[in-house]
Amino acid sequence: MIWDILVFLLQAALAFVVSTALFDALHWTLHKWENSSVPLLRKFSSWHWVHHKFLGLDMQINPAYARANIWYHILPEYLTSMAGTLIFLPIMPWPPIALVAAIRTVMLVMTLREEGLDYNHMSMDRVGGQQGLLWVDNNYHAMHHVYPHNFFSSFANVFDLIAGTTCQIRGRKFLVTGASGAFGSAMIEKLTRAGGIVETAKSGVDFTAGEYTAMRAKLEAADVLVLAHGAKTDDCWNANFVTFRDLTSLFTEIGKTRLAPPEVWAVGSEVEFHGDMGLDELKAYSASKRAFAAKALDFYRSDALIYRHIVPSSFTSAMGKGAMSAATAASIALFFIRRGFRYVPVTFTGLAVLNYFRFRFFQKGQPDIAQPAE
């Protein structure tokens, strides 16, 4: 009996997830048709854009488009999803299909009663930084209305995870520290190639520990802060902990009145997992990286920003030979970031994957940490 119920629920879940992904693929296609050379396809795309006039780039509802939104978006979404559900009838028993169809119909009726308003479609003054990865919440879907050419998933986040459409790069302003380093320079090249607008900031020139006056204007102009500077020996506490903590906090404060949350990508290390391994030359470096990882957990949990913690294996840089090139590390990082990952393991060894559990569950976030005694 329990097994039968489990199979029934799994079949219903599969039908729901796949039919949702089919609509999301159509959704992506309609956006792609915006610049099509075929007038009819552009016309179809323009019908969908009524939905973005109903809930605009400013995340405010425009009631004047409520009826058009029903005809051009809500009903087509329902019909497409129902068609995607019914295709399972030849390969599945009808009861789970009927359950999914009933759920979709109830959702349609409720949305029609509210003239297009639902959990994912309402006015918002600010989009939160805590957004779903596997399932779409209102903060996640709001990002699609802020950045209409990404964030296409509607319920189950299958399409965006496959297509890599969970992060806007083109047209966004990135401020990158450590631009002369191996990882920073590789990231700049890839962001620029993807259409990002990149500005740089240099440690010791634009900022030092405790002094960020010259950074304020750059941070105010940025959408995403990429912290890729650091040190392994000289003054690594300030380089790897103090400036990372302070710049992230300052950028979050500057961005608190923005519609979309400020976004920070910070480069950590697998040393967070394995520590200094008894090596004197790694003690200060390990302490600084572990200290920031503890503080980074607070940023990771905060709704005030989107925080991404990038944990690479050693890569070839001025610090020495590594398991991968910096370009490979940057490519792997962007692969995960484009799919919405906020903890980003960049690894051949697998240690960065194991470190996720230490980062998330076996350390406590800390508001501040004093420099350890020498």
Short mmCIF file of N, CA and C in Angstrom, two decimals, residues 183-354:
data_model
loop_
_atom_site.label_atom_id
_atom_site.label_comp_id
_atom_site.label_asym_id
_atom_site.label_seq_id
_atom_site.Cartn_x
_atom_site.Cartn_y
_atom_site.Cartn_z
N PHE A 183 43.16 34.31 -11.29
CA PHE A 183 41.72 34.07 -11.33
C PHE A 183 40.97 35.32 -11.72
N GLY A 184 41.35 36.47 -11.14
CA GLY A 184 40.66 37.72 -11.45
C GLY A 184 40.73 38.08 -12.92
N SER A 185 41.92 37.94 -13.51
CA SER A 185 42.06 38.28 -14.93
C SER A 185 41.28 37.31 -15.81
N ALA A 186 41.28 36.03 -15.44
CA ALA A 186 40.52 35.04 -16.21
C ALA A 186 39.02 35.32 -16.11
N MET A 187 38.54 35.68 -14.92
CA MET A 187 37.13 35.99 -14.74
C MET A 187 36.73 37.23 -15.54
N ILE A 188 37.59 38.24 -15.55
CA ILE A 188 37.30 39.46 -16.30
C ILE A 188 37.15 39.15 -17.78
N GLU A 189 38.05 38.33 -18.31
CA GLU A 189 37.97 37.97 -19.73
C GLU A 189 36.65 37.28 -20.06
N LYS A 190 36.23 36.37 -19.20
CA LYS A 190 35.01 35.61 -19.48
C LYS A 190 33.77 36.47 -19.27
N LEU A 191 33.76 37.33 -18.28
CA LEU A 191 32.63 38.22 -18.07
C LEU A 191 32.48 39.19 -19.23
N THR A 192 33.61 39.74 -19.68
CA THR A 192 33.57 40.68 -20.80
C THR A 192 33.08 40.00 -22.06
N ARG A 193 33.55 38.79 -22.30
CA ARG A 193 33.12 38.04 -23.48
C ARG A 193 31.62 37.74 -23.43
N ALA A 194 31.08 37.58 -22.22
CA ALA A 194 29.65 37.29 -22.06
C ALA A 194 28.79 38.55 -22.03
N GLY A 195 29.41 39.71 -22.23
CA GLY A 195 28.63 40.94 -22.30
C GLY A 195 28.57 41.73 -21.02
N GLY A 196 29.32 41.31 -20.00
CA GLY A 196 29.37 42.06 -18.75
C GLY A 196 30.19 43.34 -18.92
N ILE A 197 29.89 44.34 -18.12
CA ILE A 197 30.62 45.61 -18.10
C ILE A 197 31.51 45.59 -16.86
N VAL A 198 32.82 45.55 -17.06
CA VAL A 198 33.74 45.27 -15.97
C VAL A 198 34.55 46.49 -15.59
N GLU A 199 34.57 46.78 -14.29
CA GLU A 199 35.45 47.77 -13.67
C GLU A 199 36.34 47.01 -12.69
N THR A 200 37.52 47.55 -12.38
CA THR A 200 38.43 46.86 -11.48
C THR A 200 38.79 47.75 -10.29
N ALA A 201 39.23 47.11 -9.23
CA ALA A 201 39.72 47.81 -8.05
C ALA A 201 40.93 47.06 -7.53
N LYS A 202 41.96 47.78 -7.13
CA LYS A 202 43.22 47.16 -6.75
C LYS A 202 43.48 47.33 -5.26
N SER A 203 43.76 46.22 -4.61
CA SER A 203 44.13 46.26 -3.20
C SER A 203 45.43 47.03 -3.02
N GLY A 204 45.46 47.92 -2.03
CA GLY A 204 46.64 48.76 -1.80
C GLY A 204 46.61 50.05 -2.58
N VAL A 205 45.73 50.15 -3.54
CA VAL A 205 45.58 51.38 -4.33
C VAL A 205 44.19 51.97 -4.13
N ASP A 206 43.17 51.20 -4.46
CA ASP A 206 41.79 51.66 -4.30
C ASP A 206 41.25 51.42 -2.89
N PHE A 207 41.85 50.47 -2.18
CA PHE A 207 41.40 50.19 -0.81
C PHE A 207 42.51 49.50 -0.04
N THR A 208 42.50 49.69 1.25
CA THR A 208 43.32 48.93 2.19
C THR A 208 42.43 48.57 3.37
N ALA A 209 42.90 47.69 4.22
CA ALA A 209 42.09 47.27 5.36
C ALA A 209 41.70 48.48 6.20
N GLY A 210 40.40 48.72 6.35
CA GLY A 210 39.90 49.84 7.14
C GLY A 210 39.75 51.14 6.39
N GLU A 211 40.16 51.19 5.14
CA GLU A 211 40.07 52.43 4.36
C GLU A 211 39.46 52.12 2.99
N TYR A 212 38.19 52.55 2.83
CA TYR A 212 37.44 52.21 1.63
C TYR A 212 36.76 53.42 1.00
N THR A 213 37.25 54.62 1.36
CA THR A 213 36.61 55.84 0.85
C THR A 213 36.61 55.87 -0.67
N ALA A 214 37.72 55.51 -1.27
CA ALA A 214 37.83 55.56 -2.73
C ALA A 214 36.99 54.48 -3.41
N MET A 215 36.56 53.49 -2.64
CA MET A 215 35.78 52.40 -3.22
C MET A 215 34.29 52.72 -3.32
N ARG A 216 33.82 53.68 -2.54
CA ARG A 216 32.38 53.90 -2.47
C ARG A 216 31.78 54.20 -3.84
N ALA A 217 32.39 55.09 -4.60
CA ALA A 217 31.83 55.44 -5.91
C ALA A 217 31.80 54.22 -6.83
N LYS A 218 32.86 53.40 -6.77
CA LYS A 218 32.88 52.20 -7.61
C LYS A 218 31.82 51.20 -7.17
N LEU A 219 31.64 51.05 -5.88
CA LEU A 219 30.62 50.13 -5.39
C LEU A 219 29.22 50.62 -5.71
N GLU A 220 29.01 51.91 -5.65
CA GLU A 220 27.70 52.47 -5.98
C GLU A 220 27.33 52.23 -7.44
N ALA A 221 28.34 52.15 -8.31
CA ALA A 221 28.09 51.94 -9.74
C ALA A 221 27.97 50.48 -10.12
N ALA A 222 28.32 49.57 -9.19
CA ALA A 222 28.39 48.14 -9.52
C ALA A 222 27.08 47.42 -9.20
N ASP A 223 26.81 46.37 -9.99
CA ASP A 223 25.72 45.44 -9.69
C ASP A 223 26.24 44.20 -8.96
N VAL A 224 27.46 43.80 -9.32
CA VAL A 224 28.07 42.59 -8.75
C VAL A 224 29.50 42.91 -8.33
N LEU A 225 29.83 42.51 -7.12
CA LEU A 225 31.20 42.66 -6.62
C LEU A 225 31.86 41.29 -6.62
N VAL A 226 32.99 41.18 -7.32
CA VAL A 226 33.74 39.92 -7.39
C VAL A 226 35.04 40.10 -6.61
N LEU A 227 35.16 39.40 -5.48
CA LEU A 227 36.33 39.52 -4.62
C LEU A 227 37.31 38.40 -4.97
N ALA A 228 38.33 38.76 -5.74
CA ALA A 228 39.29 37.77 -6.21
C ALA A 228 40.72 38.11 -5.80
N HIS A 229 40.87 39.10 -4.92
CA HIS A 229 42.22 39.41 -4.44
C HIS A 229 42.55 38.47 -3.28
N GLY A 230 43.75 38.56 -2.78
CA GLY A 230 44.13 37.70 -1.66
C GLY A 230 45.63 37.58 -1.55
N ALA A 231 46.07 36.93 -0.50
CA ALA A 231 47.50 36.73 -0.26
C ALA A 231 47.68 35.41 0.47
N LYS A 232 48.83 34.81 0.29
CA LYS A 232 49.11 33.54 0.96
C LYS A 232 50.09 33.71 2.12
N THR A 233 50.88 34.78 2.07
CA THR A 233 51.86 34.99 3.14
C THR A 233 51.73 36.39 3.71
N ASP A 234 52.18 37.41 2.99
CA ASP A 234 52.24 38.77 3.53
C ASP A 234 50.86 39.31 3.84
N ASP A 235 50.64 39.64 5.11
CA ASP A 235 49.41 40.30 5.56
C ASP A 235 48.16 39.59 5.05
N CYS A 236 48.18 38.27 5.07
CA CYS A 236 47.04 37.54 4.50
C CYS A 236 45.77 37.72 5.34
N TRP A 237 45.89 38.05 6.62
CA TRP A 237 44.69 38.26 7.44
C TRP A 237 43.87 39.42 6.89
N ASN A 238 44.54 40.55 6.61
CA ASN A 238 43.82 41.69 6.04
C ASN A 238 43.36 41.41 4.62
N ALA A 239 44.19 40.73 3.85
CA ALA A 239 43.85 40.47 2.45
C ALA A 239 42.70 39.49 2.31
N ASN A 240 42.71 38.43 3.12
CA ASN A 240 41.74 37.34 2.93
C ASN A 240 40.52 37.43 3.83
N PHE A 241 40.64 38.17 4.93
CA PHE A 241 39.51 38.26 5.85
C PHE A 241 38.97 39.68 5.98
N VAL A 242 39.77 40.61 6.47
CA VAL A 242 39.26 41.94 6.81
C VAL A 242 38.68 42.64 5.60
N THR A 243 39.40 42.70 4.49
CA THR A 243 38.90 43.43 3.32
C THR A 243 37.72 42.70 2.68
N PHE A 244 37.72 41.39 2.67
CA PHE A 244 36.58 40.63 2.14
C PHE A 244 35.33 40.94 2.97
N ARG A 245 35.47 40.87 4.29
CA ARG A 245 34.34 41.15 5.17
C ARG A 245 33.84 42.58 5.01
N ASP A 246 34.76 43.54 5.02
CA ASP A 246 34.37 44.95 5.01
C ASP A 246 33.76 45.36 3.68
N LEU A 247 34.35 44.91 2.58
CA LEU A 247 33.83 45.29 1.27
C LEU A 247 32.45 44.68 1.03
N THR A 248 32.26 43.43 1.46
CA THR A 248 30.94 42.81 1.32
C THR A 248 29.91 43.55 2.15
N SER A 249 30.25 43.91 3.37
CA SER A 249 29.32 44.64 4.24
C SER A 249 29.01 46.02 3.67
N LEU A 250 30.02 46.72 3.17
CA LEU A 250 29.80 48.05 2.61
C LEU A 250 28.94 47.98 1.36
N PHE A 251 29.20 47.02 0.50
CA PHE A 251 28.42 46.88 -0.73
C PHE A 251 26.97 46.53 -0.41
N THR A 252 26.77 45.70 0.60
CA THR A 252 25.41 45.36 1.03
C THR A 252 24.68 46.59 1.54
N GLU A 253 25.37 47.41 2.32
CA GLU A 253 24.77 48.63 2.85
C GLU A 253 24.42 49.60 1.73
N ILE A 254 25.31 49.76 0.77
CA ILE A 254 25.07 50.65 -0.36
C ILE A 254 23.88 50.18 -1.18
N GLY A 255 23.71 48.87 -1.30
CA GLY A 255 22.66 48.32 -2.16
C GLY A 255 21.34 48.06 -1.48
N LYS A 256 21.18 48.49 -0.23
CA LYS A 256 19.98 48.11 0.52
C LYS A 256 18.70 48.76 0.00
N THR A 257 18.81 49.85 -0.77
CA THR A 257 17.61 50.50 -1.30
C THR A 257 17.35 50.12 -2.76
N ARG A 258 18.17 49.25 -3.34
CA ARG A 258 17.98 48.85 -4.73
C ARG A 258 16.83 47.86 -4.86
N LEU A 259 16.23 47.84 -6.04
CA LEU A 259 15.16 46.88 -6.29
C LEU A 259 15.70 45.45 -6.26
N ALA A 260 16.74 45.19 -7.03
CA ALA A 260 17.38 43.87 -7.03
C ALA A 260 18.51 43.88 -6.01
N PRO A 261 18.72 42.80 -5.28
CA PRO A 261 19.74 42.78 -4.23
C PRO A 261 21.13 42.87 -4.82
N PRO A 262 22.07 43.53 -4.11
CA PRO A 262 23.47 43.50 -4.56
C PRO A 262 23.97 42.06 -4.54
N GLU A 263 24.94 41.78 -5.38
CA GLU A 263 25.43 40.40 -5.51
C GLU A 263 26.94 40.38 -5.32
N VAL A 264 27.42 39.44 -4.51
CA VAL A 264 28.85 39.32 -4.21
C VAL A 264 29.30 37.91 -4.54
N TRP A 265 30.41 37.80 -5.30
CA TRP A 265 31.07 36.53 -5.54
C TRP A 265 32.43 36.61 -4.84
N ALA A 266 32.68 35.75 -3.88
CA ALA A 266 33.93 35.80 -3.13
C ALA A 266 34.68 34.48 -3.29
N VAL A 267 35.97 34.58 -3.55
CA VAL A 267 36.80 33.40 -3.78
C VAL A 267 37.35 32.89 -2.45
N GLY A 268 36.97 31.68 -2.10
CA GLY A 268 37.50 31.02 -0.91
C GLY A 268 38.60 30.05 -1.30
N SER A 269 38.69 28.93 -0.58
CA SER A 269 39.76 27.97 -0.84
C SER A 269 39.42 26.64 -0.20
N GLU A 270 39.95 25.56 -0.76
CA GLU A 270 39.76 24.25 -0.14
C GLU A 270 40.49 24.12 1.19
N VAL A 271 41.34 25.09 1.52
CA VAL A 271 41.98 25.09 2.83
C VAL A 271 40.94 25.26 3.94
N GLU A 272 39.77 25.80 3.58
CA GLU A 272 38.67 25.89 4.55
C GLU A 272 38.32 24.50 5.06
N PHE A 273 38.49 23.50 4.22
CA PHE A 273 38.13 22.13 4.59
C PHE A 273 39.26 21.42 5.31
N HIS A 274 40.46 21.45 4.72
CA HIS A 274 41.53 20.61 5.27
C HIS A 274 42.44 21.34 6.24
N GLY A 275 42.29 22.67 6.37
CA GLY A 275 43.10 23.41 7.32
C GLY A 275 44.57 23.47 6.92
N ASP A 276 45.42 23.78 7.89
CA ASP A 276 46.83 23.98 7.56
C ASP A 276 47.61 22.68 7.47
N MET A 277 46.99 21.54 7.85
CA MET A 277 47.60 20.21 7.75
C MET A 277 48.94 20.13 8.49
N GLY A 278 49.11 21.00 9.51
CA GLY A 278 50.33 21.00 10.29
C GLY A 278 51.51 21.70 9.64
N LEU A 279 51.25 22.37 8.51
CA LEU A 279 52.34 23.05 7.78
C LEU A 279 52.41 24.51 8.24
N ASP A 280 53.57 24.93 8.69
CA ASP A 280 53.73 26.29 9.20
C ASP A 280 53.39 27.33 8.15
N GLU A 281 53.74 27.04 6.89
CA GLU A 281 53.53 28.03 5.84
C GLU A 281 52.04 28.22 5.50
N LEU A 282 51.19 27.32 5.99
CA LEU A 282 49.75 27.44 5.72
C LEU A 282 48.96 27.95 6.93
N LYS A 283 49.60 28.13 8.08
CA LYS A 283 48.85 28.47 9.29
C LYS A 283 48.11 29.79 9.16
N ALA A 284 48.81 30.85 8.78
CA ALA A 284 48.17 32.17 8.68
C ALA A 284 47.15 32.19 7.55
N TYR A 285 47.50 31.58 6.42
CA TYR A 285 46.58 31.54 5.28
C TYR A 285 45.30 30.77 5.64
N SER A 286 45.48 29.61 6.26
CA SER A 286 44.32 28.80 6.65
C SER A 286 43.44 29.54 7.65
N ALA A 287 44.05 30.21 8.63
CA ALA A 287 43.28 30.94 9.64
C ALA A 287 42.46 32.05 9.01
N SER A 288 43.06 32.77 8.06
CA SER A 288 42.34 33.89 7.43
C SER A 288 41.20 33.40 6.55
N LYS A 289 41.43 32.32 5.81
CA LYS A 289 40.38 31.79 4.93
C LYS A 289 39.24 31.17 5.74
N ARG A 290 39.58 30.46 6.80
CA ARG A 290 38.55 29.87 7.64
C ARG A 290 37.75 30.95 8.38
N ALA A 291 38.43 32.01 8.76
CA ALA A 291 37.73 33.10 9.44
C ALA A 291 36.72 33.75 8.50
N PHE A 292 37.12 33.97 7.25
CA PHE A 292 36.16 34.58 6.34
C PHE A 292 35.03 33.62 6.00
N ALA A 293 35.32 32.33 5.88
CA ALA A 293 34.25 31.36 5.61
C ALA A 293 33.19 31.42 6.70
N ALA A 294 33.61 31.59 7.96
CA ALA A 294 32.65 31.69 9.05
C ALA A 294 31.79 32.94 8.91
N LYS A 295 32.42 34.06 8.55
CA LYS A 295 31.66 35.29 8.33
C LYS A 295 30.80 35.18 7.07
N ALA A 296 31.34 34.51 6.06
CA ALA A 296 30.62 34.38 4.79
C ALA A 296 29.31 33.63 4.97
N LEU A 297 29.23 32.74 5.95
CA LEU A 297 27.98 32.02 6.19
C LEU A 297 26.86 32.98 6.56
N ASP A 298 27.19 34.06 7.28
CA ASP A 298 26.17 35.08 7.57
C ASP A 298 25.69 35.76 6.30
N PHE A 299 26.62 36.08 5.41
CA PHE A 299 26.23 36.69 4.13
C PHE A 299 25.39 35.71 3.31
N TYR A 300 25.79 34.45 3.32
CA TYR A 300 25.09 33.39 2.58
C TYR A 300 23.64 33.27 3.04
N ARG A 301 23.41 33.44 4.32
CA ARG A 301 22.07 33.30 4.90
C ARG A 301 21.25 34.58 4.82
N SER A 302 21.88 35.69 4.48
CA SER A 302 21.21 36.99 4.52
C SER A 302 20.29 37.19 3.33
N ASP A 303 19.16 37.85 3.57
CA ASP A 303 18.24 38.20 2.50
C ASP A 303 18.59 39.54 1.86
N ALA A 304 19.61 40.22 2.42
CA ALA A 304 19.97 41.56 1.95
C ALA A 304 20.85 41.54 0.70
N LEU A 305 21.40 40.38 0.36
CA LEU A 305 22.26 40.27 -0.82
C LEU A 305 22.20 38.85 -1.36
N ILE A 306 22.68 38.70 -2.59
CA ILE A 306 22.93 37.36 -3.14
C ILE A 306 24.42 37.12 -2.98
N TYR A 307 24.78 36.18 -2.12
CA TYR A 307 26.18 35.91 -1.85
C TYR A 307 26.56 34.55 -2.43
N ARG A 308 27.63 34.52 -3.22
CA ARG A 308 28.13 33.27 -3.80
C ARG A 308 29.54 33.02 -3.28
N HIS A 309 29.74 31.85 -2.74
CA HIS A 309 31.03 31.46 -2.15
C HIS A 309 31.71 30.49 -3.10
N ILE A 310 32.77 30.95 -3.77
CA ILE A 310 33.48 30.15 -4.76
C ILE A 310 34.66 29.45 -4.07
N VAL A 311 34.67 28.12 -4.12
CA VAL A 311 35.74 27.36 -3.46
C VAL A 311 36.49 26.54 -4.51
N PRO A 312 37.65 27.04 -4.94
CA PRO A 312 38.40 26.30 -5.97
C PRO A 312 39.47 25.39 -5.39
N SER A 313 39.78 24.35 -6.15
CA SER A 313 41.04 23.65 -5.91
C SER A 313 42.17 24.62 -6.22
N SER A 314 43.37 24.25 -5.85
CA SER A 314 44.50 25.10 -6.20
C SER A 314 44.58 25.23 -7.71
N PHE A 315 44.78 26.45 -8.18
CA PHE A 315 44.95 26.68 -9.62
C PHE A 315 46.26 27.41 -9.83
N THR A 316 46.80 27.30 -11.01
CA THR A 316 48.10 27.89 -11.30
C THR A 316 48.02 29.41 -11.25
N SER A 317 48.89 30.00 -10.42
CA SER A 317 48.91 31.46 -10.26
C SER A 317 50.30 31.85 -9.79
N ALA A 318 50.43 33.12 -9.41
CA ALA A 318 51.71 33.58 -8.89
C ALA A 318 52.06 32.89 -7.57
N MET A 319 51.05 32.33 -6.90
CA MET A 319 51.31 31.61 -5.65
C MET A 319 51.90 30.23 -5.88
N GLY A 320 51.85 29.75 -7.13
CA GLY A 320 52.43 28.45 -7.42
C GLY A 320 51.61 27.65 -8.41
N LYS A 321 52.10 26.45 -8.71
CA LYS A 321 51.45 25.54 -9.64
C LYS A 321 50.23 24.92 -8.98
N GLY A 322 49.16 24.76 -9.76
CA GLY A 322 47.94 24.20 -9.21
C GLY A 322 47.40 23.06 -10.04
N ALA A 323 46.27 22.52 -9.59
CA ALA A 323 45.67 21.36 -10.25
C ALA A 323 44.98 21.73 -11.55
N MET A 324 44.70 23.00 -11.76
CA MET A 324 44.02 23.46 -12.97
C MET A 324 44.50 24.87 -13.30
N SER A 325 44.22 25.30 -14.50
CA SER A 325 44.55 26.68 -14.87
C SER A 325 43.51 27.61 -14.28
N ALA A 326 43.86 28.87 -14.15
CA ALA A 326 42.91 29.86 -13.65
C ALA A 326 41.73 30.01 -14.60
N ALA A 327 41.99 29.90 -15.90
CA ALA A 327 40.91 29.99 -16.88
C ALA A 327 39.91 28.86 -16.70
N THR A 328 40.41 27.66 -16.42
CA THR A 328 39.52 26.53 -16.17
C THR A 328 38.71 26.76 -14.90
N ALA A 329 39.37 27.28 -13.86
CA ALA A 329 38.68 27.56 -12.60
C ALA A 329 37.57 28.58 -12.81
N ALA A 330 37.85 29.63 -13.57
CA ALA A 330 36.84 30.65 -13.83
C ALA A 330 35.68 30.08 -14.65
N SER A 331 36.00 29.23 -15.62
CA SER A 331 34.95 28.61 -16.45
C SER A 331 34.03 27.73 -15.62
N ILE A 332 34.63 26.92 -14.74
CA ILE A 332 33.82 26.04 -13.90
C ILE A 332 32.95 26.87 -12.95
N ALA A 333 33.53 27.92 -12.37
CA ALA A 333 32.77 28.80 -11.47
C ALA A 333 31.57 29.39 -12.19
N LEU A 334 31.77 29.89 -13.40
CA LEU A 334 30.67 30.50 -14.14
C LEU A 334 29.62 29.46 -14.55
N PHE A 335 30.05 28.24 -14.81
CA PHE A 335 29.10 27.18 -15.13
C PHE A 335 28.09 27.02 -13.99
N PHE A 336 28.58 26.96 -12.76
CA PHE A 336 27.68 26.80 -11.61
C PHE A 336 26.90 28.09 -11.32
N ILE A 337 27.55 29.22 -11.44
CA ILE A 337 26.88 30.50 -11.16
C ILE A 337 25.73 30.72 -12.13
N ARG A 338 25.94 30.40 -13.40
CA ARG A 338 24.86 30.54 -14.38
C ARG A 338 23.68 29.62 -14.06
N ARG A 339 23.88 28.65 -13.22
CA ARG A 339 22.80 27.72 -12.83
C ARG A 339 22.29 27.99 -11.42
N GLY A 340 22.65 29.16 -10.90
CA GLY A 340 22.07 29.62 -9.65
C GLY A 340 22.73 29.13 -8.38
N PHE A 341 23.86 28.42 -8.48
CA PHE A 341 24.51 27.94 -7.27
C PHE A 341 25.09 29.10 -6.48
N ARG A 342 24.86 29.10 -5.18
CA ARG A 342 25.45 30.13 -4.32
C ARG A 342 26.68 29.60 -3.59
N TYR A 343 26.76 28.31 -3.39
CA TYR A 343 28.02 27.68 -3.00
C TYR A 343 28.57 27.04 -4.28
N VAL A 344 29.78 27.46 -4.68
CA VAL A 344 30.29 27.11 -6.00
C VAL A 344 31.56 26.27 -5.86
N PRO A 345 31.46 24.94 -5.98
CA PRO A 345 32.66 24.09 -5.87
C PRO A 345 33.40 24.01 -7.21
N VAL A 346 34.65 24.42 -7.19
CA VAL A 346 35.48 24.40 -8.41
C VAL A 346 36.62 23.43 -8.13
N THR A 347 36.43 22.16 -8.46
CA THR A 347 37.34 21.17 -7.91
C THR A 347 37.57 19.98 -8.82
N PHE A 348 38.78 19.47 -8.81
CA PHE A 348 39.10 18.17 -9.36
C PHE A 348 39.19 17.13 -8.24
N THR A 349 39.55 17.58 -7.06
CA THR A 349 39.79 16.66 -5.95
C THR A 349 38.50 16.24 -5.24
N GLY A 350 37.47 17.06 -5.33
CA GLY A 350 36.23 16.78 -4.60
C GLY A 350 36.19 17.39 -3.22
N LEU A 351 37.31 17.96 -2.76
CA LEU A 351 37.34 18.54 -1.42
C LEU A 351 36.39 19.73 -1.29
N ALA A 352 36.24 20.50 -2.36
CA ALA A 352 35.33 21.65 -2.31
C ALA A 352 33.88 21.21 -2.14
N VAL A 353 33.55 20.04 -2.68
CA VAL A 353 32.20 19.50 -2.51
C VAL A 353 32.00 19.10 -1.05
N LEU A 354 32.98 18.40 -0.48
CA LEU A 354 32.89 18.03 0.93
C LEU A 354 32.85 19.27 1.81
#
